XYZ file of C-alpha atoms in Angstrom:
145
model
C 170.787 157.997 54.014
C 170.045 159.407 57.447
C 171.959 162.432 58.648
C 174.419 161.849 61.531
C 172.232 163.712 64.032
C 169.346 161.318 63.355
C 171.345 158.228 64.328
C 172.099 156.780 67.771
C 175.397 154.898 67.833
C 176.121 151.742 69.784
C 176.477 152.405 73.531
C 179.404 149.954 73.704
C 182.540 152.076 74.125
C 184.920 150.423 71.650
C 182.166 150.063 69.035
C 181.190 153.735 69.432
C 184.849 154.777 68.959
C 185.136 152.633 65.850
C 181.925 154.129 64.420
C 183.115 157.658 65.198
C 186.398 157.094 63.344
C 184.544 155.486 60.425
C 182.003 158.336 60.135
C 184.419 161.224 60.691
C 186.710 159.951 57.924
C 183.747 159.174 55.629
C 184.846 155.537 55.596
C 188.510 156.121 54.760
C 189.497 155.069 58.296
C 187.544 152.328 60.020
C 186.699 149.987 57.165
C 189.482 147.730 58.415
C 189.101 146.845 62.081
C 191.998 144.813 63.497
C 192.558 143.537 59.954
C 188.928 142.585 59.294
C 186.581 144.315 56.848
C 183.796 146.094 58.703
C 180.687 147.969 57.730
C 178.286 150.278 59.500
C 174.741 148.950 59.792
C 171.868 151.248 60.716
C 168.572 149.673 61.735
C 165.333 151.140 63.049
C 164.896 150.428 66.770
C 161.961 148.058 67.230
C 160.956 149.715 70.520
C 162.202 153.300 70.204
C 161.740 153.818 66.475
C 165.147 155.562 66.462
C 167.854 154.802 63.948
C 170.539 152.653 65.618
C 174.032 152.192 64.164
C 176.638 149.554 64.873
C 179.836 148.301 63.258
C 180.067 144.689 62.119
C 182.507 142.388 60.370
C 181.155 141.282 57.014
C 181.732 138.850 54.178
C 180.765 139.054 50.525
C 178.557 136.681 48.571
C 178.317 138.065 45.064
C 176.711 141.493 45.335
C 175.390 140.733 48.821
C 176.956 141.351 52.221
C 176.850 138.670 54.918
C 176.681 139.296 58.669
C 176.659 137.029 61.716
C 174.471 137.782 64.746
C 176.925 136.177 67.151
C 176.676 138.664 70.023
C 179.990 137.226 71.196
C 178.369 133.831 71.782
C 175.803 135.203 74.255
C 172.553 133.291 74.739
C 170.493 136.146 73.243
C 170.456 137.775 69.838
C 172.070 141.184 69.348
C 169.716 144.192 69.281
C 170.595 145.023 65.664
C 169.358 141.588 64.597
C 166.081 141.901 66.503
C 165.605 145.346 64.953
C 165.989 144.138 61.381
C 163.508 141.317 61.999
C 160.929 144.057 62.648
C 162.089 146.309 59.802
C 164.399 144.726 57.215
C 165.071 148.039 55.433
C 168.563 149.033 56.587
C 171.219 151.624 55.807
C 174.741 150.441 55.158
C 178.145 152.066 54.802
C 181.027 150.012 53.427
C 184.121 152.173 53.251
C 183.004 155.321 51.437
C 180.024 153.586 49.790
C 176.587 154.267 51.358
C 173.377 152.537 50.332
C 170.096 151.036 51.499
C 169.643 147.292 51.652
C 167.040 144.699 52.479
C 168.095 142.334 55.253
C 166.996 138.721 55.473
C 167.988 135.546 57.230
C 170.003 133.127 55.140
C 167.828 130.345 53.787
C 168.271 126.820 55.145
C 169.912 125.929 51.831
C 172.482 128.745 51.811
C 173.149 128.949 55.555
C 175.856 126.214 55.813
C 177.850 127.733 52.939
C 177.506 131.277 54.288
C 178.379 130.173 57.839
C 181.559 128.551 56.506
C 182.308 131.730 54.548
C 181.988 133.853 57.666
C 184.094 131.484 59.788
C 186.796 131.796 57.105
C 186.494 135.604 57.364
C 186.479 135.652 61.190
C 187.445 132.272 62.727
C 186.311 133.380 66.209
C 182.700 132.773 65.107
C 183.329 129.022 65.421
C 184.113 129.475 69.124
C 181.062 131.679 69.632
C 178.903 128.875 68.237
C 180.280 126.541 70.913
C 179.432 129.027 73.700
C 175.680 129.174 73.063
C 172.745 126.838 72.553
C 170.940 129.283 70.250
C 171.265 129.156 66.497
C 173.449 132.112 65.572
C 171.785 134.062 62.759
C 173.442 134.477 59.390
C 172.068 137.604 57.711
C 172.193 138.540 54.044
C 172.069 142.224 53.058
C 170.821 142.723 49.516
C 171.762 146.231 48.302
C 168.979 148.277 46.733
C 170.768 150.273 44.054
């Protein structure tokens, strides 16, 4: 796992505050965000090469973690998603648990089921889908333990 001084946190104010609380408590505070389970995802910046960390709501599919690249329904993908397309090796913190994982897009076969799973976890995703013409990515994180 990278050390905290090697990582650049999200520049978005509320996300940065959430990450700070999560990291400073070693995951004891921050795992729940407004009642939703959240994890910290660290990717390698595709342009800068720096480690970039953000906080995301997640779902579980067996041993895997599922993320949605909604970007609030914007017409462009979030930076974290573009980063993992370039380098799918990511660092993850879920509560106090820290591990590396391999990120991949959900297959065409599993995507509908995983999308429904994530809408059940965070119903706002359904509205985000209506706001954009792009296909919102569904990402599977496979822990490497």
